Amino acid sequence: MRREACAAVETDRLECLGPQRERSREPEVVRGTADPHRRQHERVAEPLGDEDTQPVGVIAVDRQRQVRAVLLGCTQWQNRRTHAARDGVALRAFEVDPSDNKSQWREGVELIRRAFLEDPFSFVGEHYKIPPRSLVPKPLQAPYPPISAAAGSPSSVETAAAMGIGAIMGGLFLGFDLVENMVKLYDERLAATDHPYPITPRKMVAVSGGMHCAETTARARREAKPLFEMVKLSTGAYERLSKLSKDYAYMGAVKDVDFDDEEYMFEHSQGFIVGDPDHCIEQVRRYADMGVDALVLRVDSLPHDQLMRSIELFGKYVIPHFKHPRNVVRSADDVLADIRAARPAHEEELRRFQSKHNLENAAEEVR
């Protein structure tokens, strides 16, 4: 996976989603079209007929062939030469009826968990029927890797919570109130459900327009403005898709979004984190205050040098603020200012120490 293709930022309950410290255990992400030089059993899936779409699901496998993470979702990887995104083209490529898509997804999660928990496992459902088999490779984590699902609608959020898996919310540019309500809905449904399986709850939010950090907020906005065209392209077919099935009806709301309103898009749509490091911290803090566990950031579609500088600034100043505040890189002037401000308290403490020490010496001399 290209480094600038995606990024993940945790808020208050941080676990590392990035490269592992031990080089031999760095995860390799196997998805989409497989490397032809790999053995056949390492392939996950290949596109069927439509070069603009690839199948759903990402499985991270480390170099010791242990499954480390599972991500499920209804995602199309769009080729920019076409506007055929999320309008049924991807579903038709895999002969999926839009009205059956969600039930297939639910059954798929059930199947995956059974495969992780039982050895051998089998499954009989409406969409999948699997005779007794043994899963290879085995999951590294016990009882199984965390499972999360893309959940754009309130009903999908409820479904994920009821199943005890993580939910990746957001992505519709409809504002923070919608996401905050989804987070609350997730918590309520999770707590109200009796779960037959071990659960892997996690509240994640997708910042699908993009993250861009620069030395100043004005510069960050100027450089990130071209992302609006990418957003228009990726959401252009939502209204059409909303008419294919009631499960996608919620997508029709994007027709009311003004994608040319810079202030709304950057500050209120919940689609972007754009600004200097301090402004990015403020924006991330907003999610932390909602109780969000992790952010999934889109970092692409800009010149390579801008992306790398953005990742550097975000990694130096923003992530440490939430993960390890003492490790935030600070300027020498800021450090010196704090040192000068701390001197009076230190000098007072030193004065009290000396006074006490002098009294003790005087008492010793009297004896």
mmCIF file of C-alpha atoms in Angstrom:
data_model
loop_
_atom_site.group_PDB
_atom_site.id
_atom_site.type_symbol
_atom_site.label_atom_id
_atom_site.label_comp_id
_atom_site.label_asym_id
_atom_site.label_seq_id
_atom_site.Cartn_x
_atom_site.Cartn_y
_atom_site.Cartn_z
ATOM 1 C CA MET A 1 0.000 0.000 0.000
ATOM 2 C CA ARG A 2 1.428 3.403 -0.923
ATOM 3 C CA ARG A 3 2.278 5.441 2.135
ATOM 4 C CA GLU A 4 0.176 8.365 0.977
ATOM 5 C CA ALA A 5 -2.837 6.208 0.168
ATOM 6 C CA CYS A 6 -4.240 6.261 3.664
ATOM 7 C CA ALA A 7 -3.464 7.169 7.238
ATOM 8 C CA ALA A 8 -4.984 6.340 10.587
ATOM 9 C CA VAL A 9 -5.062 8.485 13.693
ATOM 10 C CA GLU A 10 -6.211 7.258 17.077
ATOM 11 C CA THR A 11 -7.798 9.619 19.587
ATOM 12 C CA ASP A 12 -7.961 8.666 23.278
ATOM 13 C CA ARG A 13 -7.602 4.872 23.145
ATOM 14 C CA LEU A 14 -4.596 4.485 20.929
ATOM 15 C CA GLU A 15 -3.367 1.291 19.396
ATOM 16 C CA CYS A 16 -0.866 1.337 16.577
ATOM 17 C CA LEU A 17 -2.477 0.872 13.166
ATOM 18 C CA GLY A 18 0.725 1.618 11.292
ATOM 19 C CA PRO A 19 3.843 -0.395 10.490
ATOM 20 C CA GLN A 20 5.013 -2.781 13.204
ATOM 21 C CA ARG A 21 8.264 -2.047 15.021
ATOM 22 C CA GLU A 22 9.865 -5.349 14.075
ATOM 23 C CA ARG A 23 10.659 -5.252 10.403
ATOM 24 C CA SER A 24 10.108 -8.966 9.982
ATOM 25 C CA ARG A 25 6.531 -8.522 11.150
ATOM 26 C CA GLU A 26 5.503 -5.533 9.049
ATOM 27 C CA PRO A 27 2.083 -6.350 7.670
ATOM 28 C CA GLU A 28 1.683 -6.704 3.959
ATOM 29 C CA VAL A 29 -1.797 -5.780 2.815
ATOM 30 C CA VAL A 30 -3.257 -8.251 0.373
ATOM 31 C CA ARG A 31 -6.184 -6.813 -1.532
ATOM 32 C CA GLY A 32 -7.599 -6.433 -4.999
ATOM 33 C CA THR A 33 -5.478 -7.749 -7.819
ATOM 34 C CA ALA A 34 -2.912 -10.199 -6.502
ATOM 35 C CA ASP A 35 0.780 -10.128 -7.332
ATOM 36 C CA PRO A 36 1.207 -12.754 -10.093
ATOM 37 C CA HIS A 37 4.472 -13.876 -8.495
ATOM 38 C CA ARG A 38 2.771 -14.917 -5.254
ATOM 39 C CA ARG A 39 1.452 -18.397 -4.664
ATOM 40 C CA GLN A 40 -2.173 -18.943 -5.566
ATOM 41 C CA HIS A 41 -3.375 -19.389 -1.966
ATOM 42 C CA GLU A 42 -2.182 -15.891 -1.074
ATOM 43 C CA ARG A 43 -4.582 -14.242 -3.485
ATOM 44 C CA VAL A 44 -7.650 -12.604 -2.065
ATOM 45 C CA ALA A 45 -9.553 -11.627 -5.178
ATOM 46 C CA GLU A 46 -9.199 -10.179 -8.659
ATOM 47 C CA PRO A 47 -11.506 -7.776 -10.496
ATOM 48 C CA LEU A 48 -14.168 -9.386 -12.642
ATOM 49 C CA GLY A 49 -14.795 -7.549 -15.846
ATOM 50 C CA ASP A 50 -14.732 -3.946 -14.646
ATOM 51 C CA GLU A 51 -11.328 -2.311 -14.381
ATOM 52 C CA ASP A 52 -12.800 0.512 -12.300
ATOM 53 C CA THR A 53 -13.932 -1.663 -9.407
ATOM 54 C CA GLN A 54 -12.336 -4.152 -7.098
ATOM 55 C CA PRO A 55 -13.922 -6.513 -4.594
ATOM 56 C CA VAL A 56 -14.656 -5.571 -1.030
ATOM 57 C CA GLY A 57 -12.603 -6.596 1.961
ATOM 58 C CA VAL A 58 -9.047 -6.034 3.110
ATOM 59 C CA ILE A 59 -7.028 -8.667 4.947
ATOM 60 C CA ALA A 60 -3.666 -7.759 6.475
ATOM 61 C CA VAL A 61 -1.226 -10.669 6.648
ATOM 62 C CA ASP A 62 2.210 -10.446 8.250
ATOM 63 C CA ARG A 63 5.314 -12.120 6.839
ATOM 64 C CA GLN A 64 4.778 -15.143 9.047
ATOM 65 C CA ARG A 65 1.415 -15.642 7.338
ATOM 66 C CA GLN A 66 -0.644 -14.726 10.379
ATOM 67 C CA VAL A 67 -3.903 -12.844 9.834
ATOM 68 C CA ARG A 68 -3.618 -9.496 11.676
ATOM 69 C CA ALA A 69 -6.713 -7.504 10.722
ATOM 70 C CA VAL A 70 -9.939 -7.751 8.773
ATOM 71 C CA LEU A 71 -11.816 -4.835 7.219
ATOM 72 C CA LEU A 72 -15.180 -5.353 5.581
ATOM 73 C CA GLY A 73 -17.032 -2.804 3.540
ATOM 74 C CA CYS A 74 -18.840 -1.875 0.368
ATOM 75 C CA THR A 75 -16.063 0.014 -1.367
ATOM 76 C CA GLN A 76 -15.298 0.681 -5.008
ATOM 77 C CA TRP A 77 -11.847 1.817 -6.068
ATOM 78 C CA GLN A 78 -12.639 4.349 -8.736
ATOM 79 C CA ASN A 79 -10.681 4.971 -11.893
ATOM 80 C CA ARG A 80 -10.814 8.702 -12.583
ATOM 81 C CA ARG A 81 -11.342 8.173 -16.281
ATOM 82 C CA THR A 82 -14.962 7.284 -15.619
ATOM 83 C CA HIS A 83 -17.868 8.542 -13.536
ATOM 84 C CA ALA A 84 -19.175 5.011 -13.005
ATOM 85 C CA ALA A 85 -18.713 5.020 -9.255
ATOM 86 C CA ARG A 86 -21.117 3.519 -6.735
ATOM 87 C CA ASP A 87 -24.023 3.575 -9.196
ATOM 88 C CA GLY A 88 -24.477 -0.182 -9.500
ATOM 89 C CA VAL A 89 -21.600 -0.904 -11.878
ATOM 90 C CA ALA A 90 -19.541 -2.557 -9.147
ATOM 91 C CA LEU A 91 -22.517 -4.544 -7.902
ATOM 92 C CA ARG A 92 -23.406 -5.741 -11.396
ATOM 93 C CA ALA A 93 -19.805 -6.792 -12.018
ATOM 94 C CA PHE A 94 -20.173 -9.318 -9.203
ATOM 95 C CA GLU A 95 -23.811 -10.169 -10.012
ATOM 96 C CA VAL A 96 -25.002 -8.702 -6.712
ATOM 97 C CA ASP A 97 -28.579 -7.498 -6.358
ATOM 98 C CA PRO A 98 -28.454 -4.180 -4.414
ATOM 99 C CA SER A 99 -31.346 -5.383 -2.269
ATOM 100 C CA ASP A 100 -29.333 -8.488 -1.267
ATOM 101 C CA ASN A 101 -26.021 -6.743 -0.687
ATOM 102 C CA LYS A 102 -26.550 -6.031 3.006
ATOM 103 C CA SER A 103 -27.807 -9.512 3.871
ATOM 104 C CA GLN A 104 -24.783 -11.000 2.100
ATOM 105 C CA TRP A 105 -22.552 -8.754 4.185
ATOM 106 C CA ARG A 106 -24.180 -9.813 7.461
ATOM 107 C CA GLU A 107 -23.852 -13.463 6.543
ATOM 108 C CA GLY A 108 -20.242 -12.923 5.515
ATOM 109 C CA VAL A 109 -19.333 -11.526 8.943
ATOM 110 C CA GLU A 110 -20.984 -14.517 10.609
ATOM 111 C CA LEU A 111 -19.050 -16.862 8.340
ATOM 112 C CA ILE A 112 -15.705 -15.160 8.997
ATOM 113 C CA ARG A 113 -16.128 -15.242 12.760
ATOM 114 C CA ARG A 114 -17.078 -18.897 12.700
ATOM 115 C CA ALA A 115 -14.003 -19.638 10.596
ATOM 116 C CA PHE A 116 -11.842 -17.829 13.169
ATOM 117 C CA LEU A 117 -13.420 -19.503 16.213
ATOM 118 C CA GLU A 118 -14.056 -23.083 15.108
ATOM 119 C CA ASP A 119 -11.627 -25.625 13.676
ATOM 120 C CA PRO A 120 -12.848 -27.220 11.543
ATOM 121 C CA PHE A 121 -15.756 -24.913 10.723
ATOM 122 C CA SER A 122 -18.756 -25.183 8.440
ATOM 123 C CA PHE A 123 -21.524 -22.815 7.421
ATOM 124 C CA VAL A 124 -25.009 -23.043 5.943
ATOM 125 C CA GLY A 125 -26.813 -19.827 5.088
ATOM 126 C CA GLU A 126 -28.962 -18.215 2.427
ATOM 127 C CA HIS A 127 -25.966 -16.956 0.451
ATOM 128 C CA TYR A 128 -23.055 -19.163 1.527
ATOM 129 C CA LYS A 129 -22.774 -22.906 2.123
ATOM 130 C CA ILE A 130 -19.364 -24.219 3.175
ATOM 131 C CA PRO A 131 -18.626 -27.852 4.151
ATOM 132 C CA PRO A 132 -16.272 -28.585 7.076
ATOM 133 C CA ARG A 133 -12.943 -26.861 6.456
ATOM 134 C CA SER A 134 -9.904 -25.646 8.400
ATOM 135 C CA LEU A 135 -8.802 -22.010 8.074
ATOM 136 C CA VAL A 136 -5.211 -21.356 6.947
ATOM 137 C CA PRO A 137 -3.478 -19.143 8.050
ATOM 138 C CA LYS A 138 -4.726 -18.957 11.617
ATOM 139 C CA PRO A 139 -5.392 -15.577 13.251
ATOM 140 C CA LEU A 140 -2.536 -14.161 15.312
ATOM 141 C CA GLN A 141 -4.866 -12.543 17.857
ATOM 142 C CA ALA A 142 -7.112 -14.468 20.214
ATOM 143 C CA PRO A 143 -9.951 -15.064 19.765
ATOM 144 C CA TYR A 144 -9.672 -13.360 16.360
ATOM 145 C CA PRO A 145 -8.496 -10.079 14.781
ATOM 146 C CA PRO A 146 -10.654 -6.981 15.290
ATOM 147 C CA ILE A 147 -13.367 -6.764 12.643
ATOM 148 C CA SER A 148 -14.728 -3.417 11.444
ATOM 149 C CA ALA A 149 -17.248 -2.526 8.777
ATOM 150 C CA ALA A 150 -17.910 0.555 6.684
ATOM 151 C CA ALA A 151 -21.202 1.951 8.024
ATOM 152 C CA GLY A 152 -22.510 5.008 6.211
ATOM 153 C CA SER A 153 -26.108 4.878 7.415
ATOM 154 C CA PRO A 154 -27.661 4.738 10.886
ATOM 155 C CA SER A 155 -29.047 1.272 10.127
ATOM 156 C CA SER A 156 -25.568 0.001 9.206
ATOM 157 C CA VAL A 157 -24.173 1.476 12.425
ATOM 158 C CA GLU A 158 -26.865 -0.338 14.409
ATOM 159 C CA THR A 159 -26.110 -3.551 12.562
ATOM 160 C CA ALA A 160 -22.392 -3.322 13.317
ATOM 161 C CA ALA A 161 -23.061 -2.602 16.999
ATOM 162 C CA ALA A 162 -25.558 -5.463 17.271
ATOM 163 C CA MET A 163 -22.948 -7.802 15.771
ATOM 164 C CA GLY A 164 -20.299 -6.520 18.171
ATOM 165 C CA ILE A 165 -17.894 -5.360 15.475
ATOM 166 C CA GLY A 166 -16.354 -1.958 14.786
ATOM 167 C CA ALA A 167 -18.111 0.658 12.664
ATOM 168 C CA ILE A 168 -16.408 3.108 10.308
ATOM 169 C CA MET A 169 -18.852 6.014 10.133
ATOM 170 C CA GLY A 170 -19.055 9.221 8.111
ATOM 171 C CA GLY A 171 -18.179 9.904 4.507
ATOM 172 C CA LEU A 172 -21.322 11.710 3.375
ATOM 173 C CA PHE A 173 -20.269 15.356 3.995
ATOM 174 C CA LEU A 174 -23.483 15.973 5.936
ATOM 175 C CA GLY A 175 -21.908 17.510 9.013
ATOM 176 C CA PHE A 176 -20.722 16.595 12.499
ATOM 177 C CA ASP A 177 -24.171 16.237 14.061
ATOM 178 C CA LEU A 178 -24.900 13.173 11.934
ATOM 179 C CA VAL A 179 -21.647 11.491 12.951
ATOM 180 C CA GLU A 180 -22.136 12.348 16.633
ATOM 181 C CA ASN A 181 -25.618 10.836 16.530
ATOM 182 C CA MET A 182 -24.208 7.705 14.891
ATOM 183 C CA VAL A 183 -21.583 7.373 17.631
ATOM 184 C CA LYS A 184 -24.292 7.589 20.303
ATOM 185 C CA LEU A 185 -26.453 5.120 18.379
ATOM 186 C CA TYR A 186 -23.555 2.675 18.219
ATOM 187 C CA ASP A 187 -22.954 2.860 21.983
ATOM 188 C CA GLU A 188 -26.640 2.415 22.793
ATOM 189 C CA ARG A 189 -27.146 -0.579 20.509
ATOM 190 C CA LEU A 190 -23.894 -2.229 21.599
ATOM 191 C CA ALA A 191 -24.904 -2.004 25.264
ATOM 192 C CA ALA A 192 -28.461 -3.230 24.617
ATOM 193 C CA THR A 193 -27.442 -6.381 22.721
ATOM 194 C CA ASP A 194 -26.551 -9.825 24.067
ATOM 195 C CA HIS A 195 -23.594 -10.977 21.995
ATOM 196 C CA PRO A 196 -23.103 -14.698 21.311
ATOM 197 C CA TYR A 197 -19.550 -14.110 20.027
ATOM 198 C CA PRO A 198 -16.558 -12.282 21.509
ATOM 199 C CA ILE A 199 -16.959 -8.660 20.440
ATOM 200 C CA THR A 200 -14.446 -6.249 18.892
ATOM 201 C CA PRO A 201 -16.206 -2.882 19.307
ATOM 202 C CA ARG A 202 -14.600 0.213 17.875
ATOM 203 C CA LYS A 203 -15.981 3.586 16.825
ATOM 204 C CA MET A 204 -14.086 4.830 13.798
ATOM 205 C CA VAL A 205 -14.832 7.809 11.569
ATOM 206 C CA ALA A 206 -13.773 8.228 7.954
ATOM 207 C CA VAL A 207 -12.537 11.665 6.894
ATOM 208 C CA SER A 208 -13.180 10.840 3.272
ATOM 209 C CA GLY A 209 -12.538 14.215 1.653
ATOM 210 C CA GLY A 210 -8.964 14.359 2.840
ATOM 211 C CA MET A 211 -6.460 15.384 5.458
ATOM 212 C CA HIS A 212 -3.943 18.055 4.547
ATOM 213 C CA CYS A 213 -1.593 19.773 6.978
ATOM 214 C CA ALA A 214 0.671 22.689 6.045
ATOM 215 C CA GLU A 215 2.678 25.400 7.781
ATOM 216 C CA THR A 216 -0.327 27.742 7.766
ATOM 217 C CA THR A 217 -4.039 27.119 7.503
ATOM 218 C CA ALA A 218 -4.296 29.468 4.519
ATOM 219 C CA ARG A 219 -1.675 27.468 2.657
ATOM 220 C CA ALA A 220 -3.291 24.153 3.597
ATOM 221 C CA ARG A 221 -6.652 25.330 2.287
ATOM 222 C CA ARG A 222 -5.153 26.650 -0.923
ATOM 223 C CA GLU A 223 -3.337 23.384 -1.600
ATOM 224 C CA ALA A 224 -6.318 21.202 -0.616
ATOM 225 C CA LYS A 225 -8.938 23.056 -2.693
ATOM 226 C CA PRO A 226 -8.469 20.709 -5.705
ATOM 227 C CA LEU A 227 -9.764 17.875 -3.513
ATOM 228 C CA PHE A 228 -13.275 19.280 -3.983
ATOM 229 C CA GLU A 229 -13.279 18.006 -7.559
ATOM 230 C CA MET A 230 -12.328 14.533 -6.365
ATOM 231 C CA VAL A 231 -15.173 14.646 -3.845
ATOM 232 C CA LYS A 232 -17.676 15.662 -6.541
ATOM 233 C CA LEU A 233 -16.486 12.794 -8.692
ATOM 234 C CA SER A 234 -16.732 10.205 -5.935
ATOM 235 C CA THR A 235 -20.173 11.335 -4.723
ATOM 236 C CA GLY A 236 -21.652 12.119 -8.133
ATOM 237 C CA ALA A 237 -23.520 8.820 -8.376
ATOM 238 C CA TYR A 238 -24.845 8.637 -4.796
ATOM 239 C CA GLU A 239 -28.281 9.908 -5.799
ATOM 240 C CA ARG A 240 -28.571 7.267 -8.537
ATOM 241 C CA LEU A 241 -27.481 4.529 -6.163
ATOM 242 C CA SER A 242 -29.990 5.723 -3.556
ATOM 243 C CA LYS A 243 -32.772 4.746 -5.951
ATOM 244 C CA LEU A 244 -31.540 1.176 -6.488
ATOM 245 C CA SER A 245 -32.393 -0.096 -3.018
ATOM 246 C CA LYS A 246 -33.879 1.188 0.234
ATOM 247 C CA ASP A 247 -30.591 0.153 1.878
ATOM 248 C CA TYR A 248 -28.894 2.964 -0.061
ATOM 249 C CA ALA A 249 -31.665 5.553 0.219
ATOM 250 C CA TYR A 250 -29.696 7.596 2.760
ATOM 251 C CA MET A 251 -27.128 8.466 0.075
ATOM 252 C CA GLY A 252 -29.651 10.683 -1.675
ATOM 253 C CA ALA A 253 -29.124 13.383 0.967
ATOM 254 C CA VAL A 254 -25.861 14.487 -0.676
ATOM 255 C CA LYS A 255 -27.877 16.279 -3.371
ATOM 256 C CA ASP A 256 -28.350 19.135 -0.899
ATOM 257 C CA VAL A 257 -24.628 19.615 -0.194
ATOM 258 C CA ASP A 258 -22.914 22.622 -1.789
ATOM 259 C CA PHE A 259 -19.550 21.133 -2.682
ATOM 260 C CA ASP A 260 -18.235 24.555 -3.757
ATOM 261 C CA ASP A 261 -18.783 26.184 -0.358
ATOM 262 C CA GLU A 262 -15.198 26.269 0.912
ATOM 263 C CA GLU A 263 -16.032 27.257 4.493
ATOM 264 C CA TYR A 264 -18.664 24.535 4.855
ATOM 265 C CA MET A 265 -16.552 21.838 3.226
ATOM 266 C CA PHE A 266 -13.378 22.490 5.212
ATOM 267 C CA GLU A 267 -14.920 23.303 8.591
ATOM 268 C CA HIS A 268 -18.430 21.847 8.859
ATOM 269 C CA SER A 269 -18.963 18.994 6.394
ATOM 270 C CA GLN A 270 -16.991 16.436 8.462
ATOM 271 C CA GLY A 271 -15.240 15.532 5.240
ATOM 272 C CA PHE A 272 -11.891 17.250 5.806
ATOM 273 C CA ILE A 273 -9.152 17.909 8.319
ATOM 274 C CA VAL A 274 -7.241 20.793 6.736
ATOM 275 C CA GLY A 275 -5.055 23.422 8.369
ATOM 276 C CA ASP A 276 -1.839 24.059 10.232
ATOM 277 C CA PRO A 277 -0.930 21.589 13.024
ATOM 278 C CA ASP A 278 -2.789 23.562 15.713
ATOM 279 C CA HIS A 279 -5.941 23.732 13.611
ATOM 280 C CA CYS A 280 -5.705 20.020 12.796
ATOM 281 C CA ILE A 281 -5.399 19.282 16.534
ATOM 282 C CA GLU A 282 -8.599 21.256 17.149
ATOM 283 C CA GLN A 283 -10.402 19.270 14.484
ATOM 284 C CA VAL A 284 -9.194 15.900 15.782
ATOM 285 C CA ARG A 285 -10.106 16.932 19.325
ATOM 286 C CA ARG A 286 -13.688 17.376 18.144
ATOM 287 C CA TYR A 287 -13.855 13.664 17.330
ATOM 288 C CA ALA A 288 -12.111 12.700 20.563
ATOM 289 C CA ASP A 289 -14.737 14.631 22.518
ATOM 290 C CA MET A 290 -17.449 12.589 20.764
ATOM 291 C CA GLY A 291 -15.852 9.386 22.037
ATOM 292 C CA VAL A 292 -14.462 8.294 18.667
ATOM 293 C CA ASP A 293 -11.702 5.692 18.995
ATOM 294 C CA ALA A 294 -9.960 6.200 15.646
ATOM 295 C CA LEU A 295 -9.978 8.285 12.492
ATOM 296 C CA VAL A 296 -9.392 6.928 9.010
ATOM 297 C CA LEU A 297 -7.883 9.730 6.934
ATOM 298 C CA ARG A 298 -7.716 10.030 3.188
ATOM 299 C CA VAL A 299 -4.296 11.318 2.125
ATOM 300 C CA ASP A 300 -3.960 11.391 -1.661
ATOM 301 C CA SER A 301 -4.857 13.216 -4.895
ATOM 302 C CA LEU A 302 -2.360 16.060 -4.350
ATOM 303 C CA PRO A 303 1.253 16.509 -5.547
ATOM 304 C CA HIS A 304 3.612 14.032 -3.909
ATOM 305 C CA ASP A 305 5.779 16.653 -2.203
ATOM 306 C CA GLN A 306 2.705 18.272 -0.616
ATOM 307 C CA LEU A 307 1.453 14.910 0.631
ATOM 308 C CA MET A 308 4.793 13.980 2.161
ATOM 309 C CA ARG A 309 5.111 17.341 3.906
ATOM 310 C CA SER A 310 1.533 17.000 5.198
ATOM 311 C CA ILE A 311 2.236 13.522 6.582
ATOM 312 C CA GLU A 312 5.441 14.806 8.206
ATOM 313 C CA LEU A 313 3.691 17.721 9.943
ATOM 314 C CA PHE A 314 0.758 15.577 11.030
ATOM 315 C CA GLY A 315 3.076 12.905 12.376
ATOM 316 C CA LYS A 316 5.320 15.374 14.218
ATOM 317 C CA TYR A 317 2.757 17.630 15.808
ATOM 318 C CA VAL A 318 -0.772 16.229 15.642
ATOM 319 C CA ILE A 319 -0.550 12.482 16.338
ATOM 320 C CA PRO A 320 1.791 12.846 19.361
ATOM 321 C CA HIS A 321 -0.620 15.372 20.878
ATOM 322 C CA PHE A 322 -3.168 12.543 21.271
ATOM 323 C CA LYS A 323 -0.872 9.545 21.611
ATOM 324 C CA HIS A 324 2.137 10.752 23.601
ATOM 325 C CA PRO A 325 1.813 14.498 24.378
ATOM 326 C CA ARG A 326 5.317 14.660 25.884
ATOM 327 C CA ASN A 327 6.770 13.570 22.544
ATOM 328 C CA VAL A 328 5.366 16.483 20.534
ATOM 329 C CA VAL A 329 8.151 18.216 18.621
ATOM 330 C CA ARG A 330 8.342 21.824 19.847
ATOM 331 C CA SER A 331 10.312 24.845 18.755
ATOM 332 C CA ALA A 332 13.268 26.035 20.834
ATOM 333 C CA ASP A 333 11.497 29.331 21.542
ATOM 334 C CA ASP A 334 8.469 27.512 23.001
ATOM 335 C CA VAL A 335 10.677 25.325 25.185
ATOM 336 C CA LEU A 336 12.676 28.330 26.438
ATOM 337 C CA ALA A 337 9.486 30.244 27.203
ATOM 338 C CA ASP A 338 8.247 27.366 29.367
ATOM 339 C CA ILE A 339 11.623 27.161 31.109
ATOM 340 C CA ARG A 340 11.557 30.886 31.925
ATOM 341 C CA ALA A 341 7.983 30.626 33.186
ATOM 342 C CA ALA A 342 8.954 27.745 35.485
ATOM 343 C CA ARG A 343 11.927 29.566 37.049
ATOM 344 C CA PRO A 344 10.038 31.558 39.757
ATOM 345 C CA ALA A 345 8.464 28.407 41.201
ATOM 346 C CA HIS A 346 11.837 26.657 41.153
ATOM 347 C CA GLU A 347 13.586 29.574 42.838
ATOM 348 C CA GLU A 348 10.905 29.675 45.553
ATOM 349 C CA GLU A 349 11.304 25.934 46.142
ATOM 350 C CA LEU A 350 15.083 26.398 46.299
ATOM 351 C CA ARG A 351 14.694 29.257 48.805
ATOM 352 C CA ARG A 352 12.527 27.096 51.077
ATOM 353 C CA PHE A 353 15.005 24.250 50.857
ATOM 354 C CA GLN A 354 17.922 26.489 51.760
ATOM 355 C CA SER A 355 16.007 28.027 54.653
ATOM 356 C CA LYS A 356 15.132 24.604 56.044
ATOM 357 C CA HIS A 357 18.685 23.397 55.577
ATOM 358 C CA ASN A 358 20.058 26.441 57.394
ATOM 359 C CA LEU A 359 17.722 25.860 60.339
ATOM 360 C CA GLU A 360 18.805 22.239 60.600
ATOM 361 C CA ASN A 361 22.494 23.248 60.560
ATOM 362 C CA ALA A 362 21.897 25.830 63.270
ATOM 363 C CA ALA A 363 20.173 23.223 65.447
ATOM 364 C CA GLU A 364 23.109 20.842 65.012
ATOM 365 C CA GLU A 365 25.575 23.547 66.095
ATOM 366 C CA VAL A 366 23.521 24.231 69.279
ATOM 367 C CA ARG A 367 23.733 20.582 70.232
#
